[in-house]
mmCIF file of C-alpha atoms in Angstrom:
data_model
loop_
_atom_site.group_PDB
_atom_site.id
_atom_site.type_symbol
_atom_site.label_atom_id
_atom_site.label_comp_id
_atom_site.label_asym_id
_atom_site.label_seq_id
_atom_site.Cartn_x
_atom_site.Cartn_y
_atom_site.Cartn_z
ATOM 1 C CA MET V 1 9.594 -19.272 9.248
ATOM 2 C CA ARG V 2 6.679 -18.812 11.624
ATOM 3 C CA LYS V 3 3.265 -18.161 10.102
ATOM 4 C CA PRO V 4 1.567 -15.027 11.422
ATOM 5 C CA VAL V 5 -1.456 -15.400 13.646
ATOM 6 C CA ILE V 6 -4.393 -14.150 11.630
ATOM 7 C CA ASP V 7 -7.418 -12.776 13.427
ATOM 8 C CA LYS V 8 -10.426 -12.069 11.223
ATOM 9 C CA ARG V 9 -11.158 -8.874 13.180
ATOM 10 C CA LEU V 10 -8.010 -7.344 11.705
ATOM 11 C CA GLY V 11 -9.247 -7.633 8.130
ATOM 12 C CA LYS V 12 -7.656 -9.375 5.211
ATOM 13 C CA TYR V 13 -4.031 -10.391 5.598
ATOM 14 C CA ASP V 14 -1.660 -9.627 2.725
ATOM 15 C CA PRO V 15 1.230 -12.128 2.914
ATOM 16 C CA ASP V 16 3.297 -10.119 0.428
ATOM 17 C CA THR V 17 3.484 -7.042 2.629
ATOM 18 C CA GLY V 18 2.925 -8.739 5.970
ATOM 19 C CA ALA V 19 0.173 -6.244 6.747
ATOM 20 C CA PHE V 20 -3.544 -6.291 7.258
ATOM 21 C CA VAL V 21 -5.619 -4.480 4.662
ATOM 22 C CA GLU V 22 -9.212 -3.308 4.768
ATOM 23 C CA HIS V 23 -9.120 -3.298 8.541
ATOM 24 C CA ASP V 24 -11.958 -1.855 10.586
ATOM 25 C CA ILE V 25 -10.555 -0.316 13.748
ATOM 26 C CA GLU V 26 -13.993 -0.180 15.405
ATOM 27 C CA LYS V 27 -14.161 -3.999 15.339
ATOM 28 C CA LEU V 28 -11.019 -4.139 17.470
ATOM 29 C CA PHE V 29 -12.465 -2.287 20.459
ATOM 30 C CA ASP V 30 -14.080 -4.058 23.372
ATOM 31 C CA PRO V 31 -17.814 -3.808 22.516
ATOM 32 C CA ARG V 32 -18.802 -3.355 26.159
ATOM 33 C CA THR V 33 -16.460 -0.508 27.048
ATOM 34 C CA LYS V 34 -15.375 0.869 23.645
ATOM 35 C CA GLN V 35 -11.815 0.839 25.007
ATOM 36 C CA LEU V 36 -8.705 -0.841 23.752
ATOM 37 C CA ASN V 37 -7.707 -4.122 25.273
ATOM 38 C CA TRP V 38 -4.171 -5.529 25.104
ATOM 39 C CA PHE V 39 -4.827 -7.381 21.858
ATOM 40 C CA THR V 40 -6.286 -4.350 20.099
ATOM 41 C CA LEU V 41 -3.560 -2.058 21.375
ATOM 42 C CA ASN V 42 -0.874 -4.229 19.826
ATOM 43 C CA ALA V 43 -2.918 -4.592 16.646
ATOM 44 C CA ILE V 44 -3.376 -0.873 16.016
ATOM 45 C CA LEU V 45 -0.025 0.515 17.195
ATOM 46 C CA PRO V 46 1.740 -0.438 13.943
ATOM 47 C CA LEU V 47 -1.011 1.392 12.031
ATOM 48 C CA LYS V 48 -0.401 4.695 13.856
ATOM 49 C CA ASN V 49 2.174 7.384 13.222
ATOM 50 C CA GLU V 50 4.233 9.274 15.793
ATOM 51 C CA ALA V 51 1.710 12.115 16.263
ATOM 52 C CA GLN V 52 -1.240 9.730 16.655
ATOM 53 C CA ILE V 53 0.583 7.671 19.271
ATOM 54 C CA LEU V 54 1.476 10.829 21.187
ATOM 55 C CA VAL V 55 -2.231 11.674 21.343
ATOM 56 C CA MET V 56 -2.943 8.138 22.569
ATOM 57 C CA LEU V 57 -0.232 8.515 25.216
ATOM 58 C CA ASP V 58 -1.704 11.801 26.440
ATOM 59 C CA ASP V 59 -5.173 10.238 26.654
ATOM 60 C CA GLU V 60 -3.802 7.267 28.564
ATOM 61 C CA VAL V 61 -2.135 9.544 31.113
ATOM 62 C CA GLN V 62 -5.149 11.807 31.483
ATOM 63 C CA PHE V 63 -8.047 9.336 31.419
ATOM 64 C CA TYR V 64 -7.231 5.628 31.620
ATOM 65 C CA LYS V 65 -4.062 5.479 33.744
ATOM 66 C CA ARG V 66 -3.092 1.893 32.803
ATOM 67 C CA PRO V 67 0.647 1.468 33.437
ATOM 68 C CA THR V 68 1.220 -1.452 31.068
ATOM 69 C CA PHE V 69 -0.602 0.278 28.214
ATOM 70 C CA LEU V 70 1.352 3.469 28.851
ATOM 71 C CA VAL V 71 4.675 1.624 28.736
ATOM 72 C CA ARG V 72 3.754 -0.177 25.501
ATOM 73 C CA MET V 73 2.622 3.033 23.798
ATOM 74 C CA HIS V 74 5.767 4.817 24.952
ATOM 75 C CA GLN V 75 7.935 2.003 23.575
ATOM 76 C CA ARG V 76 6.317 2.363 20.171
ATOM 77 C CA TYR V 77 6.476 6.164 20.288
ATOM 78 C CA THR V 78 10.178 6.212 21.138
ATOM 79 C CA MET V 79 10.908 3.693 18.395
ATOM 80 C CA LEU V 80 9.176 5.873 15.798
ATOM 81 C CA ARG V 81 10.836 9.014 17.141
ATOM 82 C CA ALA V 82 14.264 7.373 17.025
ATOM 83 C CA GLN V 83 13.680 6.284 13.412
ATOM 84 C CA ARG V 84 12.697 9.820 12.440
ATOM 85 C CA GLU V 85 15.638 11.410 14.259
ATOM 86 C CA ARG V 86 18.064 8.892 12.761
ATOM 87 C CA GLN V 87 16.741 9.632 9.282
ATOM 88 C CA GLU V 88 17.138 13.385 9.902
ATOM 89 C CA LEU V 89 20.754 12.875 10.992
ATOM 90 C CA LEU V 90 21.523 10.764 7.945
ATOM 91 C CA GLU V 91 20.009 13.430 5.702
ATOM 92 C CA LYS V 92 22.282 16.047 7.312
ATOM 93 C CA ILE V 93 25.463 14.152 6.542
ATOM 94 C CA LYS V 94 24.417 13.578 2.925
ATOM 95 C CA GLN V 95 24.336 17.335 2.289
#
């Protein structure tokens, strides 16, 4: 099994859950521009919910206009949406 890459900027790594705890999102931004770079985008996407990613997507379209970032955010958004919709469908058949 591959060991996860641990970057100190992400906070403490909890091997039991496979998640970073006590993370400081501000440390992940590029200090010169205060914008996300590719590394930080992929680090914070798992920490966001569907509504938060939708806001990020809207900001990307309106302000930053970076195609690769937009595609990555949309991939994550559609994955979360599909999980939610699947769960709703499963709940319907249980009733």
